[in-house]
Tab-separated table of C-alpha atoms in Angstrom:
chain	number	residue	atom	x	y	z
T	1	MET	CA	147.714	174.485	66.834
T	2	SER	CA	151.267	174.853	65.992
T	3	ASP	CA	153.748	177.810	67.022
T	4	ARG	CA	155.735	177.544	63.782
T	5	VAL	CA	154.479	179.401	60.551
T	6	GLY	CA	154.005	176.718	57.742
T	7	GLU	CA	153.767	173.727	59.826
T	8	ALA	CA	150.369	171.578	59.877
T	9	PRO	CA	148.271	171.048	62.953
T	10	LYS	CA	148.864	167.575	64.344
T	11	LYS	CA	146.152	165.369	63.869
T	12	LYS	CA	144.010	163.171	66.147
T	13	PRO	CA	144.140	159.349	65.400
T	14	SER	CA	140.744	158.295	63.775
T	15	GLY	CA	138.934	155.124	64.618
T	16	PRO	CA	138.375	153.484	67.621
T	17	SER	CA	140.746	152.933	70.306
T	18	GLY	CA	142.415	149.332	71.241
T	19	PRO	CA	140.797	149.238	74.520
T	20	MET	CA	137.475	150.291	73.335
T	21	VAL	CA	137.448	147.563	70.767
T	22	ALA	CA	138.666	144.717	73.224
T	23	LEU	CA	135.471	145.819	75.049
T	24	VAL	CA	133.061	145.754	72.301
T	25	LEU	CA	134.342	142.057	71.606
T	26	LEU	CA	133.895	141.081	75.088
T	27	VAL	CA	130.697	142.159	75.277
T	28	VAL	CA	129.502	140.085	72.130
T	29	VAL	CA	131.507	137.067	73.559
T	30	ILE	CA	129.570	137.181	76.700
T	31	ALA	CA	126.520	137.981	75.241
T	32	PHE	CA	126.663	135.135	72.858
T	33	TRP	CA	128.096	132.992	75.720
T	34	ALA	CA	125.063	133.783	77.525
T	35	PHE	CA	122.572	133.282	75.361
T	36	LYS	CA	123.848	129.940	74.587
T	37	GLN	CA	123.445	128.972	77.867
T	38	TRP	CA	120.217	130.288	78.290
T	39	LYS	CA	119.005	128.332	75.706
T	40	GLU	CA	120.525	125.050	76.964
T	41	SER	CA	119.274	125.566	80.278
T	42	ARG	CA	115.327	125.622	79.415
T	43	VAL	CA	113.949	122.363	79.688
T	44	HIS	CA	110.641	120.818	78.853
T	45	ALA	CA	108.030	118.190	80.452
T	46	ILE	CA	107.964	115.122	78.039
T	47	VAL	CA	105.471	112.369	78.713
T	48	TYR	CA	105.699	109.077	76.739
T	49	ARG	CA	102.328	107.277	77.007
T	50	ALA	CA	101.117	103.799	75.678
T	51	LEU	CA	98.020	102.692	75.196
T	52	SER	CA	96.137	99.631	73.850
T	53	GLY	CA	92.938	98.424	72.618
T	54	GLU	CA	92.976	95.734	75.390
T	55	THR	CA	94.650	95.580	78.938
T	56	CYS	CA	98.248	93.659	77.794
T	57	ARG	CA	101.778	93.838	78.402
T	58	ILE	CA	103.979	95.409	76.092
T	59	ARG	CA	107.864	96.343	75.684
T	60	LEU	CA	108.929	99.965	75.545
T	61	GLN	CA	112.214	101.338	74.087
T	62	GLY	CA	112.783	105.257	74.281
T	63	ASP	CA	115.847	107.505	73.680
T	64	PRO	CA	116.063	109.424	76.105
T	65	ALA	CA	114.244	106.334	78.062
T	66	PRO	CA	112.637	107.000	81.521
T	67	LYS	CA	113.746	105.095	84.197
T	68	LEU	CA	111.753	101.458	84.745
T	69	ASP	CA	111.933	99.066	87.663
T	70	PRO	CA	113.879	96.174	86.838
T	71	ILE	CA	110.800	94.097	86.601
T	72	GLU	CA	109.194	96.405	83.881
T	73	GLN	CA	112.727	96.307	81.894
T	74	GLN	CA	112.525	92.674	82.195
T	75	THR	CA	109.019	91.463	81.585
T	76	GLY	CA	107.108	94.620	79.991
T	77	VAL	CA	104.621	97.046	81.508
T	78	VAL	CA	100.885	96.397	81.605
T	79	THR	CA	98.736	99.234	79.362
T	80	PRO	CA	97.912	102.010	79.720
T	81	TRP	CA	101.240	103.057	80.955
T	82	GLU	CA	102.874	106.726	80.723
T	83	LYS	CA	105.961	108.301	82.410
T	84	GLY	CA	107.268	111.699	82.405
T	85	PHE	CA	111.173	113.177	82.304
T	86	GLU	CA	112.354	116.710	81.490
T	87	ALA	CA	114.397	116.944	78.231
T	88	LYS	CA	116.661	120.336	76.758
T	89	GLU	CA	115.743	122.360	74.440
T	90	GLY	CA	115.619	121.173	70.889
T	91	GLN	CA	116.531	117.777	72.066
T	92	MET	CA	114.817	114.874	69.919
T	93	VAL	CA	113.124	112.108	71.868
T	94	HIS	CA	111.771	108.585	70.020
T	95	PHE	CA	109.322	106.037	71.795
T	96	ARG	CA	108.360	102.527	70.608
T	97	VAL	CA	105.910	100.093	72.212
T	98	TYR	CA	105.974	96.646	71.254
T	99	GLY	CA	102.879	94.684	71.706
T	100	ASP	CA	101.301	91.599	70.259
T	101	ALA	CA	97.833	90.095	69.073
T	102	SER	CA	96.721	89.861	72.529
T	103	CYS	CA	96.769	94.060	72.556
T	104	GLY	CA	94.423	94.334	69.447
T	105	THR	CA	96.016	97.688	68.762
T	106	ILE	CA	98.714	99.872	70.362
T	107	THR	CA	99.237	103.347	70.620
T	108	CYS	CA	102.634	105.643	71.691
T	109	GLU	CA	102.132	108.864	72.014
T	110	VAL	CA	104.692	111.751	72.790
T	111	GLN	CA	103.550	114.863	74.892
T	112	VAL	CA	105.349	117.828	75.179
T	113	ASP	CA	104.701	120.546	77.522
T	114	GLY	CA	100.904	118.834	77.596
T	115	VAL	CA	100.681	118.862	73.852
T	116	VAL	CA	100.546	115.472	72.401
T	117	ILE	CA	103.058	115.986	69.425
T	118	SER	CA	103.234	112.642	68.146
T	119	ARG	CA	100.829	109.704	68.077
T	120	LYS	CA	100.916	106.546	66.155
T	121	THR	CA	98.480	103.317	66.700
T	122	THR	CA	99.063	99.893	65.055
T	123	ALA	CA	96.587	97.125	64.396
T	124	LEU	CA	97.871	94.113	65.658
T	125	SER	CA	96.998	90.436	64.493
T	126	GLU	CA	97.999	86.692	65.237
T	127	ALA	CA	99.406	86.647	61.911
T	128	LYS	CA	101.969	89.664	62.368
T	129	GLY	CA	103.147	88.385	65.626
T	130	VAL	CA	105.110	91.289	67.355
T	131	ASP	CA	104.582	94.428	66.071
T	132	SER	CA	105.404	98.319	67.193
T	133	ALA	CA	104.130	101.549	67.313
T	134	SER	CA	107.150	104.519	66.775
T	135	CYS	CA	106.880	108.083	68.089
T	136	GLU	CA	109.098	111.068	68.047
T	137	ALA	CA	109.206	114.648	68.521
T	138	MET	CA	111.347	117.606	69.578
T	139	ALA	CA	111.372	119.422	73.119
T	140	VAL	CA	110.492	123.064	71.616
T	141	ASN	CA	108.378	125.652	72.674
T	142	THR	CA	104.487	124.434	72.294
T	143	THR	CA	103.044	127.772	73.871
T	144	ALA	CA	104.624	130.076	70.641
T	145	GLY	CA	102.063	132.519	69.632
T	146	LYS	CA	99.355	132.117	72.589
């Protein structure tokens, strides 16, 4: 209240104060950063599997590629073959299996957290020479809604 007659009372400033706005912005930035870190730290078990109609030697290509020993890298692997690794949430994985007519058929599979997400089988013949089967999937939660 004013001591003088006819003088208007002083108004308090309306709206949030500077430190309060800065605190709210800081909380929003930290929450966004924490969510991003949590999402990027989530990993999924990926399994590449290569099968064929007959036991045969095949060559593999993957992105990301599981570790193969030097002999497997040079000469290929014998079917059936499988290898597992971990991939980050949302990462695309690609897997290709190359075989020849001695295999009859070749199949590639990509499993994410135990669920087959992608599978392709290619029939091979002498006339075609070397052919391939290609699979791809995204590392995502396969148990949503259960």
